[in-house]
């Protein structure tokens, strides 16, 4: 092709390119085909702006080529073209194929692993459920064995108690019969329990299949349901049987306590009979024994224990009563040996009689103070005392009080102490005339006339020493002092 022809052909192709791809406005004019002159003018102006002169023939040829869709590539179609394109893209397709194969391989491995792990977890859960159910069966069998052992223990305990219960006579017959009846009822509930528990089936897991140990065609969950049903039925039977055990245990324990109380009641009653009881105490003993017998027949352990306590107290009281009577007799003898006479003897005998009346079981607690009073009287009778006015620098010799009976008058007292033969101040029971209370003191004040009070005061003021300080004395065998100085018989213990 000549250079000029090639140049025209290139320009024609450029015109087509302008109309087809570059200028949308001119492409619209070319596609409409109505205003070819305007289209040519626009193309001419476009090329002139670029410094290119294009002939009208080239423009016409370009517009015609655009209309005829020349210079437009149309890709081949059909299976051959498709194969050709695939062959061209074989490198890229092979790469994606390898990637896809690798992804499929990984996915396949993951699926296989997931299935294996799922199967492992499922098998593990199934085995755990099998072990759990078998564990429940084993625990239930152990509970049944423990319940049977408790029943056997209570039966042995009751058999051991029967000879002692028989020895107590008819007293414990109601309790014995009640315990035996409760035992029979419990044994009835436990009848067939060992066989039922021994026959309980369990589950066996082999080759990923669950079956019942005792055989049968059931497998899987059906086998587990059958084992659970049999276990629950046996559990209900065991629960009913175990409900009878607390009552049996209580009956046996009550009978054992009653036997102990019965034996103790008889033993204590025998000891009480052998004790030296007073007639009143003997009546108490008889009532206590009868009450204990009635309580045991009724199963009242508290009342039976109280009866035993009463009998024990009677035995102890009998010994105490003997000892108190012996002591009282000795005190009376010691008091009379002092040569007491007159009103003092009557006072001693009156105190002895009051103590003797209280030496009984019913008033044993009150006997001790009465005995102490007799002992104090005897001790006082046995002493020889000298009543002297306190004559010490750090203590007062006399005091006075306003009299409540006479307005403005005074009561005068000399502070005194009673000294025994060793010179020690004795404690005496003194009634304070101001308070009306008896107090045991070693220093007290004796009420005297005012003249006596003044005379003693003058004696002390003379040289600080009371020359005549003996106010009276109490000889052996006397309870009251004999005063040398005039007194009115009143005392006070505080000043």
Tab-separated table of C-alpha atoms in Angstrom:
chain	number	residue	atom	x	y	z
A	1	UNK	CA	0.000	0.000	0.000
A	2	UNK	CA	1.262	3.445	-0.946
A	3	UNK	CA	2.099	5.912	1.801
A	4	UNK	CA	-0.737	8.194	0.771
A	5	UNK	CA	-3.247	5.373	0.882
A	6	UNK	CA	-1.994	4.263	4.257
A	7	UNK	CA	-2.276	7.801	5.553
A	8	UNK	CA	-5.894	8.037	4.377
A	9	UNK	CA	-6.740	4.652	5.847
A	10	UNK	CA	-5.300	5.695	9.201
A	11	UNK	CA	-7.236	8.945	9.148
A	12	UNK	CA	-10.400	7.071	8.283
A	13	UNK	CA	-9.845	4.714	11.228
A	14	UNK	CA	-9.198	7.680	13.512
A	15	UNK	CA	-12.469	9.267	12.394
A	16	UNK	CA	-14.247	6.001	13.255
A	17	UNK	CA	-12.493	5.951	16.604
A	18	UNK	CA	-13.568	9.515	17.305
A	19	UNK	CA	-17.179	8.712	16.458
A	20	UNK	CA	-17.221	5.415	18.372
A	21	UNK	CA	-15.315	6.073	21.600
A	22	UNK	CA	-13.907	9.565	22.077
A	23	UNK	CA	-16.665	12.130	21.470
A	24	UNK	CA	-20.082	11.235	22.785
A	25	UNK	CA	-21.784	14.186	21.092
A	26	UNK	CA	-20.473	13.266	17.631
A	27	UNK	CA	-21.225	9.597	18.267
A	28	UNK	CA	-24.837	10.584	18.922
A	29	UNK	CA	-24.918	12.570	15.647
A	30	UNK	CA	-23.364	9.653	13.728
A	31	UNK	CA	-25.798	7.127	15.205
A	32	UNK	CA	-28.821	9.300	14.354
A	33	UNK	CA	-27.707	9.775	10.664
A	34	UNK	CA	-29.898	12.875	10.239
A	35	UNK	CA	-27.408	15.764	10.321
A	36	UNK	CA	-24.371	14.509	8.404
A	37	UNK	CA	-23.302	18.072	7.462
A	38	UNK	CA	-23.122	19.148	11.099
A	39	UNK	CA	-21.220	15.980	11.932
A	40	UNK	CA	-18.698	16.613	9.182
A	41	UNK	CA	-18.298	20.210	10.277
A	42	UNK	CA	-17.607	19.178	13.864
A	43	UNK	CA	-15.080	16.556	12.731
A	44	UNK	CA	-13.364	19.081	10.479
A	45	UNK	CA	-13.103	21.605	13.313
A	46	UNK	CA	-11.736	18.907	15.613
A	47	UNK	CA	-8.943	17.927	13.276
A	48	UNK	CA	-8.123	21.525	12.350
A	49	UNK	CA	-7.742	22.332	16.039
A	50	UNK	CA	-5.078	19.639	16.054
A	51	UNK	CA	-3.428	21.014	12.896
A	52	UNK	CA	-4.637	18.193	10.656
A	53	UNK	CA	-6.364	18.768	7.341
A	54	UNK	CA	-8.873	16.024	6.523
A	55	UNK	CA	-10.619	15.759	3.197
A	56	UNK	CA	-14.314	15.404	2.782
A	57	UNK	CA	-13.837	11.942	1.286
A	58	UNK	CA	-12.040	10.691	4.417
A	59	UNK	CA	-14.723	12.110	6.633
A	60	UNK	CA	-17.402	10.520	4.483
A	61	UNK	CA	-15.544	7.216	4.512
A	62	UNK	CA	-15.154	7.350	8.299
A	63	UNK	CA	-18.843	8.109	8.858
A	64	UNK	CA	-19.820	5.295	6.501
A	65	UNK	CA	-17.399	2.851	8.177
A	66	UNK	CA	-18.941	3.722	11.557
A	67	UNK	CA	-22.403	3.003	10.207
A	68	UNK	CA	-21.271	-0.278	8.701
A	69	UNK	CA	-19.490	-1.258	11.969
A	70	UNK	CA	-16.227	-1.735	10.165
A	71	UNK	CA	-12.989	-1.877	12.186
A	72	UNK	CA	-15.033	-3.470	15.022
A	73	UNK	CA	-13.686	-6.720	16.474
A	74	UNK	CA	-16.251	-9.490	17.114
A	75	UNK	CA	-15.003	-12.269	19.322
A	76	UNK	CA	-15.478	-15.775	17.923
A	77	UNK	CA	-18.152	-17.934	19.484
A	78	UNK	CA	-18.830	-21.658	19.878
A	79	UNK	CA	-17.159	-24.544	21.640
A	80	UNK	CA	-13.971	-24.192	19.666
A	81	UNK	CA	-13.574	-20.564	20.661
A	82	UNK	CA	-14.308	-21.553	24.300
A	83	UNK	CA	-11.634	-24.250	24.206
A	84	UNK	CA	-9.206	-21.849	22.663
A	85	UNK	CA	-9.776	-19.273	25.379
A	86	UNK	CA	-9.408	-21.953	28.085
A	87	UNK	CA	-6.147	-23.096	26.537
A	88	UNK	CA	-4.909	-19.532	26.528
A	89	UNK	CA	-5.842	-19.190	30.251
A	90	UNK	CA	-4.535	-22.672	31.153
A	91	UNK	CA	-1.822	-21.341	33.541
A	92	UNK	CA	-4.194	-19.207	35.556
A	93	UNK	CA	-6.874	-21.900	35.539
A	94	UNK	CA	-4.409	-24.512	36.717
A	95	UNK	CA	-3.400	-22.284	39.625
A	96	UNK	CA	-7.026	-21.787	40.711
A	97	UNK	CA	-7.692	-25.477	40.227
A	98	UNK	CA	-4.827	-26.306	42.557
A	99	UNK	CA	-6.103	-23.793	45.105
A	100	UNK	CA	-9.607	-25.197	44.851
A	101	UNK	CA	-8.298	-28.742	45.228
A	102	UNK	CA	-6.298	-27.738	48.295
A	103	UNK	CA	-9.345	-26.020	49.803
A	104	UNK	CA	-11.483	-29.073	49.127
A	105	UNK	CA	-8.833	-31.287	50.692
A	106	UNK	CA	-8.671	-29.111	53.815
A	107	UNK	CA	-12.454	-28.982	54.035
A	108	UNK	CA	-12.643	-32.749	53.668
A	109	UNK	CA	-10.103	-33.227	56.438
A	110	UNK	CA	-11.978	-30.805	58.698
A	111	UNK	CA	-15.241	-32.578	58.041
A	112	UNK	CA	-13.616	-35.924	58.818
A	113	UNK	CA	-12.059	-34.532	62.006
A	114	UNK	CA	-15.351	-32.975	63.056
A	115	UNK	CA	-17.139	-36.253	62.491
A	116	UNK	CA	-14.469	-38.122	64.443
A	117	UNK	CA	-14.524	-35.635	67.306
A	118	UNK	CA	-18.316	-35.682	67.347
A	119	UNK	CA	-18.292	-39.450	67.455
A	120	UNK	CA	-15.714	-39.345	70.280
A	121	UNK	CA	-17.754	-36.842	72.283
A	122	UNK	CA	-20.912	-38.830	71.723
A	123	UNK	CA	-19.239	-42.054	72.827
A	124	UNK	CA	-17.760	-40.323	75.862
A	125	UNK	CA	-21.168	-38.931	76.870
A	126	UNK	CA	-22.800	-42.313	76.382
A	127	UNK	CA	-20.155	-43.999	78.546
A	128	UNK	CA	-20.549	-41.325	81.234
A	129	UNK	CA	-24.311	-41.871	81.267
A	130	UNK	CA	-23.766	-45.616	81.521
A	131	UNK	CA	-21.333	-45.162	84.428
A	132	UNK	CA	-23.687	-42.707	86.124
A	133	UNK	CA	-26.640	-45.063	85.963
A	134	UNK	CA	-24.512	-48.023	87.081
A	135	UNK	CA	-23.209	-45.867	89.954
A	136	UNK	CA	-26.772	-45.115	91.048
A	137	UNK	CA	-27.545	-48.830	91.049
A	138	UNK	CA	-24.418	-49.588	93.106
A	139	UNK	CA	-25.161	-46.791	95.588
A	140	UNK	CA	-28.735	-48.008	95.961
A	141	UNK	CA	-27.487	-51.517	96.655
A	142	UNK	CA	-25.111	-50.150	99.311
A	143	UNK	CA	-27.976	-48.202	100.925
A	144	UNK	CA	-30.056	-51.350	100.990
A	145	UNK	CA	-27.195	-53.281	102.587
A	146	UNK	CA	-26.774	-50.574	105.228
A	147	UNK	CA	-30.497	-50.588	105.977
A	148	UNK	CA	-30.495	-54.375	106.334
A	149	UNK	CA	-27.452	-54.140	108.621
A	150	UNK	CA	-29.283	-51.603	110.802
A	151	UNK	CA	-32.307	-53.890	110.937
A	152	UNK	CA	-30.095	-56.820	111.934
A	153	UNK	CA	-28.413	-54.711	114.614
A	154	UNK	CA	-31.732	-53.662	116.133
A	155	UNK	CA	-32.926	-57.271	116.038
A	156	UNK	CA	-29.805	-58.420	117.897
A	157	UNK	CA	-30.173	-55.617	120.434
A	158	UNK	CA	-33.792	-56.550	121.087
A	159	UNK	CA	-32.949	-60.233	121.499
A	160	UNK	CA	-30.252	-59.295	124.020
A	161	UNK	CA	-32.736	-57.157	125.993
A	162	UNK	CA	-35.513	-59.762	126.199
A	163	UNK	CA	-34.035	-61.770	129.123
A	164	UNK	CA	-33.609	-58.618	131.210
A	165	UNK	CA	-37.103	-57.424	130.265
A	166	UNK	CA	-38.546	-60.775	131.324
A	167	UNK	CA	-36.724	-60.539	134.640
A	168	UNK	CA	-38.548	-57.263	135.355
A	169	UNK	CA	-41.856	-59.104	135.252
A	170	UNK	CA	-45.086	-57.789	133.819
A	171	UNK	CA	-43.987	-54.207	134.363
A	172	UNK	CA	-42.212	-54.003	130.995
A	173	UNK	CA	-44.476	-56.375	129.056
A	174	UNK	CA	-46.280	-53.590	127.109
A	175	UNK	CA	-42.984	-52.053	125.996
A	176	UNK	CA	-41.544	-55.461	125.096
A	177	UNK	CA	-44.563	-56.429	123.017
A	178	UNK	CA	-44.534	-53.058	121.256
A	179	UNK	CA	-40.858	-53.466	120.341
A	180	UNK	CA	-41.417	-57.013	119.048
A	181	UNK	CA	-44.412	-55.897	116.969
A	182	UNK	CA	-42.401	-53.038	115.460
A	183	UNK	CA	-39.585	-55.474	114.624
A	184	UNK	CA	-42.001	-57.822	112.882
A	185	UNK	CA	-43.413	-54.948	110.855
A	186	UNK	CA	-39.932	-53.846	109.779
A	187	UNK	CA	-38.980	-57.407	108.817
A	188	UNK	CA	-42.111	-57.631	106.685
A	189	UNK	CA	-41.096	-54.498	104.801
A	190	UNK	CA	-37.610	-55.902	104.212
A	191	UNK	CA	-38.896	-59.252	102.939
A	192	UNK	CA	-37.634	-59.766	99.400
A	193	UNK	CA	-35.392	-56.709	99.582
A	194	UNK	CA	-32.066	-58.609	99.211
A	195	UNK	CA	-33.306	-60.495	96.142
A	196	UNK	CA	-34.735	-57.345	94.577
A	197	UNK	CA	-31.501	-55.430	95.040
A	198	UNK	CA	-29.321	-58.309	93.854
A	199	UNK	CA	-31.444	-58.645	90.714
A	200	UNK	CA	-31.013	-55.013	89.721
A	201	UNK	CA	-29.465	-54.953	86.212
A	202	UNK	CA	-26.757	-52.628	84.994
A	203	UNK	CA	-25.666	-51.380	81.555
A	204	UNK	CA	-22.825	-52.756	79.441
A	205	UNK	CA	-21.177	-50.660	76.723
A	206	UNK	CA	-19.343	-52.769	74.145
A	207	UNK	CA	-18.534	-52.080	70.520
A	208	UNK	CA	-20.384	-48.778	70.769
A	209	UNK	CA	-23.566	-50.549	71.733
A	210	UNK	CA	-25.372	-50.284	75.074
A	211	UNK	CA	-27.044	-53.427	76.413
A	212	UNK	CA	-28.515	-54.672	79.724
A	213	UNK	CA	-26.236	-56.882	81.794
A	214	UNK	CA	-29.027	-59.383	82.400
A	215	UNK	CA	-29.602	-59.850	78.690
A	216	UNK	CA	-32.486	-58.925	76.456
A	217	UNK	CA	-32.869	-57.330	73.076
A	218	UNK	CA	-33.125	-53.723	74.273
A	219	UNK	CA	-30.234	-51.489	73.309
A	220	UNK	CA	-29.270	-47.865	73.605
A	221	UNK	CA	-31.665	-45.508	75.338
A	222	UNK	CA	-34.316	-48.213	75.564
A	223	UNK	CA	-31.942	-50.370	77.630
A	224	UNK	CA	-31.094	-47.409	79.891
A	225	UNK	CA	-34.807	-46.668	80.407
A	226	UNK	CA	-35.497	-50.256	81.443
A	227	UNK	CA	-32.635	-50.242	83.973
A	228	UNK	CA	-33.800	-46.895	85.374
A	229	UNK	CA	-37.378	-48.135	85.738
A	230	UNK	CA	-36.271	-51.217	87.670
A	231	UNK	CA	-33.965	-49.088	89.826
A	232	UNK	CA	-36.743	-46.639	90.695
A	233	UNK	CA	-39.117	-49.466	91.579
A	234	UNK	CA	-36.509	-50.963	93.916
A	235	UNK	CA	-35.840	-47.493	95.372
A	236	UNK	CA	-39.506	-47.109	96.294
A	237	UNK	CA	-39.454	-50.484	98.005
A	238	UNK	CA	-36.293	-49.540	99.895
A	239	UNK	CA	-37.781	-46.191	100.952
A	240	UNK	CA	-40.870	-47.905	102.367
A	241	UNK	CA	-38.689	-50.385	104.222
A	242	UNK	CA	-36.404	-47.710	105.654
A	243	UNK	CA	-39.381	-45.762	106.992
A	244	UNK	CA	-39.942	-48.543	109.518
A	245	UNK	CA	-36.416	-48.311	110.972
A	246	UNK	CA	-36.719	-45.078	113.035
A	247	UNK	CA	-39.760	-46.413	114.886
A	248	UNK	CA	-37.967	-49.702	115.558
A	249	UNK	CA	-34.857	-47.906	116.831
A	250	UNK	CA	-36.976	-45.738	119.111
A	251	UNK	CA	-38.842	-48.766	120.490
A	252	UNK	CA	-35.627	-50.669	121.198
A	253	UNK	CA	-33.973	-47.654	122.828
A	254	UNK	CA	-37.066	-47.001	124.949
A	255	UNK	CA	-37.120	-50.616	126.075
A	256	UNK	CA	-33.413	-50.479	126.946
A	257	UNK	CA	-33.941	-47.308	128.978
A	258	UNK	CA	-36.968	-48.832	130.673
A	259	UNK	CA	-34.994	-51.968	131.606
A	260	UNK	CA	-32.195	-49.859	133.086
A	261	UNK	CA	-34.733	-47.740	134.964
A	262	UNK	CA	-36.594	-50.833	136.182
A	263	UNK	CA	-33.453	-52.494	137.476
A	264	UNK	CA	-32.315	-49.274	139.091
A	265	UNK	CA	-35.767	-48.764	140.639
A	266	UNK	CA	-35.718	-52.223	142.225
A	267	UNK	CA	-32.114	-51.894	143.395
A	268	UNK	CA	-32.677	-48.461	144.893
A	269	UNK	CA	-35.932	-49.528	146.491
A	270	UNK	CA	-34.200	-52.504	148.131
A	271	UNK	CA	-31.478	-50.198	149.439
A	272	UNK	CA	-34.125	-47.767	150.720
A	273	UNK	CA	-35.888	-50.565	152.572
A	274	UNK	CA	-32.623	-51.568	154.215
A	275	UNK	CA	-31.969	-47.979	155.313
A	276	UNK	CA	-33.171	-46.772	158.681
A	277	UNK	CA	-36.099	-44.743	157.428
A	278	UNK	CA	-38.516	-42.970	159.661
A	279	UNK	CA	-42.200	-43.891	159.330
A	280	UNK	CA	-42.802	-40.754	157.259
A	281	UNK	CA	-39.854	-41.535	155.019
A	282	UNK	CA	-41.104	-45.101	154.612
A	283	UNK	CA	-44.395	-43.745	153.296
A	284	UNK	CA	-42.506	-41.561	150.845
A	285	UNK	CA	-40.504	-44.598	149.723
A	286	UNK	CA	-43.635	-46.653	149.100
A	287	UNK	CA	-45.245	-43.846	147.098
A	288	UNK	CA	-42.094	-43.292	145.028
A	289	UNK	CA	-41.712	-47.003	144.232
A	290	UNK	CA	-45.350	-47.349	143.241
A	291	UNK	CA	-45.149	-44.229	141.085
A	292	UNK	CA	-42.012	-45.523	139.363
A	293	UNK	CA	-43.682	-48.866	138.652
A	294	UNK	CA	-46.713	-47.161	137.120
A	295	UNK	CA	-44.478	-44.858	135.059
A	296	UNK	CA	-42.494	-47.796	133.654
A	297	UNK	CA	-45.667	-49.601	132.633
A	298	UNK	CA	-46.746	-46.465	130.776
A	299	UNK	CA	-43.304	-45.923	129.233
A	300	UNK	CA	-42.800	-42.611	131.045
A	301	UNK	CA	-39.034	-42.607	131.555
A	302	UNK	CA	-38.953	-39.137	133.065
A	303	UNK	CA	-41.370	-40.082	135.859
A	304	UNK	CA	-39.505	-43.342	136.464
A	305	UNK	CA	-36.196	-41.479	136.750
A	306	UNK	CA	-37.772	-39.045	139.193
A	307	UNK	CA	-38.928	-41.976	141.342
A	308	UNK	CA	-35.396	-43.388	141.392
A	309	UNK	CA	-34.052	-39.949	142.358
A	310	UNK	CA	-36.552	-39.764	145.227
A	311	UNK	CA	-35.488	-43.190	146.503
A	312	UNK	CA	-31.819	-42.203	146.329
A	313	UNK	CA	-32.569	-39.026	148.249
A	314	UNK	CA	-34.394	-41.092	150.883
A	315	UNK	CA	-31.366	-43.328	151.321
A	316	UNK	CA	-29.114	-40.313	151.681
A	317	UNK	CA	-31.620	-38.618	153.944
A	318	UNK	CA	-31.797	-41.678	156.200
A	319	UNK	CA	-28.068	-41.525	156.790
A	320	UNK	CA	-28.295	-37.799	157.396
A	321	UNK	CA	-31.209	-38.207	159.789
A	322	UNK	CA	-29.308	-40.770	161.856
A	323	UNK	CA	-26.268	-38.553	161.963
A	324	UNK	CA	-28.349	-35.502	162.908
A	325	UNK	CA	-30.180	-37.366	165.678
A	326	UNK	CA	-26.895	-38.633	167.079
A	327	UNK	CA	-25.398	-35.175	166.969
A	328	UNK	CA	-28.471	-33.620	168.586
A	329	UNK	CA	-28.358	-36.160	171.391
A	330	UNK	CA	-24.697	-35.398	171.982
A	331	UNK	CA	-25.321	-31.650	172.001
A	332	UNK	CA	-28.111	-32.051	174.508
A	333	UNK	CA	-25.892	-34.158	176.736
A	334	UNK	CA	-23.033	-31.637	176.485
A	335	UNK	CA	-25.391	-28.776	177.289
A	336	UNK	CA	-26.881	-30.480	180.357
A	337	UNK	CA	-23.387	-31.408	181.553
A	338	UNK	CA	-22.664	-27.692	182.049
A	339	UNK	CA	-25.154	-27.660	184.912
A	340	UNK	CA	-27.598	-25.360	183.166
A	341	UNK	CA	-30.766	-24.763	185.142
A	342	UNK	CA	-33.843	-22.625	185.359
A	343	UNK	CA	-34.853	-20.523	182.370
A	344	UNK	CA	-31.609	-21.249	180.535
A	345	UNK	CA	-32.255	-24.994	180.719
A	346	UNK	CA	-35.777	-24.504	179.399
A	347	UNK	CA	-34.368	-22.443	176.570
A	348	UNK	CA	-31.875	-25.182	175.720
A	349	UNK	CA	-34.521	-27.907	175.859
A	350	UNK	CA	-36.872	-25.844	173.726
A	351	UNK	CA	-34.166	-25.435	171.048
A	352	UNK	CA	-33.415	-29.176	171.198
A	353	UNK	CA	-37.099	-30.059	170.784
A	354	UNK	CA	-37.469	-27.718	167.805
A	355	UNK	CA	-34.443	-29.269	166.097
A	356	UNK	CA	-35.732	-32.797	166.802
A	357	UNK	CA	-39.052	-31.994	165.154
A	358	UNK	CA	-37.262	-30.787	162.018
A	359	UNK	CA	-35.059	-33.881	161.663
A	360	UNK	CA	-37.354	-35.487	159.121
A	361	UNK	CA	-37.139	-36.145	155.385
A	362	UNK	CA	-39.718	-33.474	154.611
A	363	UNK	CA	-37.936	-30.763	156.671
A	364	UNK	CA	-34.356	-31.913	156.377
A	365	UNK	CA	-33.250	-28.618	154.859
A	366	UNK	CA	-34.649	-26.702	157.859
A	367	UNK	CA	-32.975	-29.000	160.400
A	368	UNK	CA	-29.475	-27.682	159.780
A	369	UNK	CA	-30.150	-24.101	161.022
A	370	UNK	CA	-31.962	-25.485	164.077
A	371	UNK	CA	-28.997	-27.737	164.821
A	372	UNK	CA	-26.642	-24.776	164.494
A	373	UNK	CA	-28.711	-22.838	167.028
A	374	UNK	CA	-28.492	-25.701	169.552
A	375	UNK	CA	-24.743	-25.976	168.928
A	376	UNK	CA	-24.323	-22.240	169.604
A	377	UNK	CA	-26.300	-22.475	172.834
A	378	UNK	CA	-24.198	-25.406	174.041
A	379	UNK	CA	-21.010	-23.588	173.099
A	380	UNK	CA	-22.154	-20.547	175.051
A	381	UNK	CA	-23.121	-22.693	178.071
A	382	UNK	CA	-19.669	-24.281	178.056
A	383	UNK	CA	-17.845	-20.958	178.234
A	384	UNK	CA	-16.947	-18.740	181.191
A	385	UNK	CA	-16.965	-15.111	180.039
A	386	UNK	CA	-16.069	-11.792	181.636
A	387	UNK	CA	-17.829	-8.713	180.254
A	388	UNK	CA	-15.349	-5.802	180.262
A	389	UNK	CA	-15.663	-2.228	179.083
A	390	UNK	CA	-13.434	-1.552	176.060
A	391	UNK	CA	-10.537	0.481	177.377
A	392	UNK	CA	-8.293	1.113	174.384
A	393	UNK	CA	-6.969	4.383	173.042
A	394	UNK	CA	-8.202	3.873	169.512
A	395	UNK	CA	-11.740	2.807	170.430
A	396	UNK	CA	-14.636	4.527	172.141
A	397	UNK	CA	-15.668	3.513	175.633
A	398	UNK	CA	-19.233	4.863	175.597
A	399	UNK	CA	-21.804	6.320	173.246
A	400	UNK	CA	-25.234	7.901	173.612
A	401	UNK	CA	-28.317	8.147	171.429
A	402	UNK	CA	-31.387	10.332	171.473
A	403	UNK	CA	-34.307	8.310	172.671
A	404	UNK	CA	-37.127	7.872	170.193
A	405	UNK	CA	-39.648	7.222	172.990
A	406	UNK	CA	-38.957	10.389	174.984
A	407	UNK	CA	-38.289	13.689	173.278
A	408	UNK	CA	-34.994	15.229	174.284
A	409	UNK	CA	-33.859	12.328	176.483
A	410	UNK	CA	-30.823	10.184	175.773
A	411	UNK	CA	-29.884	6.507	175.962
A	412	UNK	CA	-26.401	5.808	177.273
A	413	UNK	CA	-24.255	2.780	176.339
A	414	UNK	CA	-20.944	1.329	177.461
A	415	UNK	CA	-18.910	-0.407	174.721
A	416	UNK	CA	-18.262	-3.945	175.947
A	417	UNK	CA	-16.663	-7.232	174.898
A	418	UNK	CA	-16.983	-10.721	176.392
A	419	UNK	CA	-13.578	-12.297	177.092
A	420	UNK	CA	-13.068	-16.026	177.596
A	421	UNK	CA	-10.591	-17.584	180.019
A	422	UNK	CA	-7.791	-17.098	177.498
A	423	UNK	CA	-8.571	-13.400	177.167
A	424	UNK	CA	-9.990	-13.685	173.662
A	425	UNK	CA	-13.163	-11.802	172.704
A	426	UNK	CA	-15.990	-14.239	172.018
A	427	UNK	CA	-18.576	-13.704	169.315
A	428	UNK	CA	-22.061	-13.530	170.795
A	429	UNK	CA	-25.501	-13.353	169.275
A	430	UNK	CA	-26.663	-9.841	170.173
A	431	UNK	CA	-30.065	-8.321	169.344
A	432	UNK	CA	-29.679	-4.716	168.246
A	433	UNK	CA	-32.537	-2.829	169.936
A	434	UNK	CA	-32.381	-0.117	167.285
A	435	UNK	CA	-32.817	-2.456	164.311
A	436	UNK	CA	-34.450	-5.459	165.984
A	437	UNK	CA	-31.986	-7.800	164.231
A	438	UNK	CA	-29.811	-10.510	165.799
A	439	UNK	CA	-26.159	-10.119	164.902
A	440	UNK	CA	-23.100	-12.171	165.830
A	441	UNK	CA	-20.442	-9.701	167.021
A	442	UNK	CA	-17.473	-9.625	169.387
A	443	UNK	CA	-17.886	-5.936	170.451
A	444	UNK	CA	-21.269	-4.488	171.456
A	445	UNK	CA	-22.641	-1.675	173.632
A	446	UNK	CA	-24.748	-2.257	176.799
A	447	UNK	CA	-27.354	0.363	177.735
A	448	UNK	CA	-26.818	1.746	181.257
A	449	UNK	CA	-28.284	4.564	183.364
A	450	UNK	CA	-26.829	8.025	182.876
A	451	UNK	CA	-25.221	7.923	186.329
A	452	UNK	CA	-23.331	4.741	185.521
A	453	UNK	CA	-22.273	6.188	182.177
A	454	UNK	CA	-20.978	9.371	183.867
A	455	UNK	CA	-19.165	7.415	186.577
A	456	UNK	CA	-17.258	5.326	183.993
A	457	UNK	CA	-16.492	8.480	182.011
A	458	UNK	CA	-15.086	10.173	185.107
A	459	UNK	CA	-13.012	7.042	185.887
A	460	UNK	CA	-11.427	7.195	182.429
A	461	UNK	CA	-10.861	10.946	182.530
A	462	UNK	CA	-8.987	10.609	185.826
A	463	UNK	CA	-5.879	9.014	184.326
A	464	UNK	CA	-7.020	7.689	180.890
A	465	UNK	CA	-7.614	4.223	182.307
A	466	UNK	CA	-10.869	2.711	183.559
A	467	UNK	CA	-9.943	1.144	186.816
A	468	UNK	CA	-13.277	-0.615	187.337
A	469	UNK	CA	-13.871	-1.997	183.817
A	470	UNK	CA	-15.749	-5.235	184.576
A	471	UNK	CA	-19.411	-4.695	183.867
A	472	UNK	CA	-20.466	-8.305	184.451
A	473	UNK	CA	-19.723	-11.994	183.840
A	474	UNK	CA	-21.270	-15.200	182.504
A	475	UNK	CA	-20.442	-18.377	184.394
A	476	UNK	CA	-20.393	-21.872	182.841
A	477	UNK	CA	-23.886	-23.332	182.523
A	478	UNK	CA	-25.493	-19.915	182.003
A	479	UNK	CA	-26.711	-18.281	178.805
A	480	UNK	CA	-27.137	-14.733	180.129
A	481	UNK	CA	-24.574	-12.448	181.806
A	482	UNK	CA	-24.803	-11.264	185.395
A	483	UNK	CA	-24.033	-7.548	185.493
A	484	UNK	CA	-22.185	-5.869	188.383
A	485	UNK	CA	-23.211	-2.444	187.195
A	486	UNK	CA	-26.764	-1.199	186.754
A	487	UNK	CA	-28.021	-1.917	183.193
A	488	UNK	CA	-31.347	-1.718	181.391
A	489	UNK	CA	-30.787	-4.882	179.293
A	490	UNK	CA	-30.642	-3.172	175.886
A	491	UNK	CA	-27.839	-3.542	173.313
A	492	UNK	CA	-26.657	-1.934	170.114
A	493	UNK	CA	-24.062	-3.240	167.643
A	494	UNK	CA	-23.252	-0.097	165.634
A	495	UNK	CA	-22.318	3.455	166.651
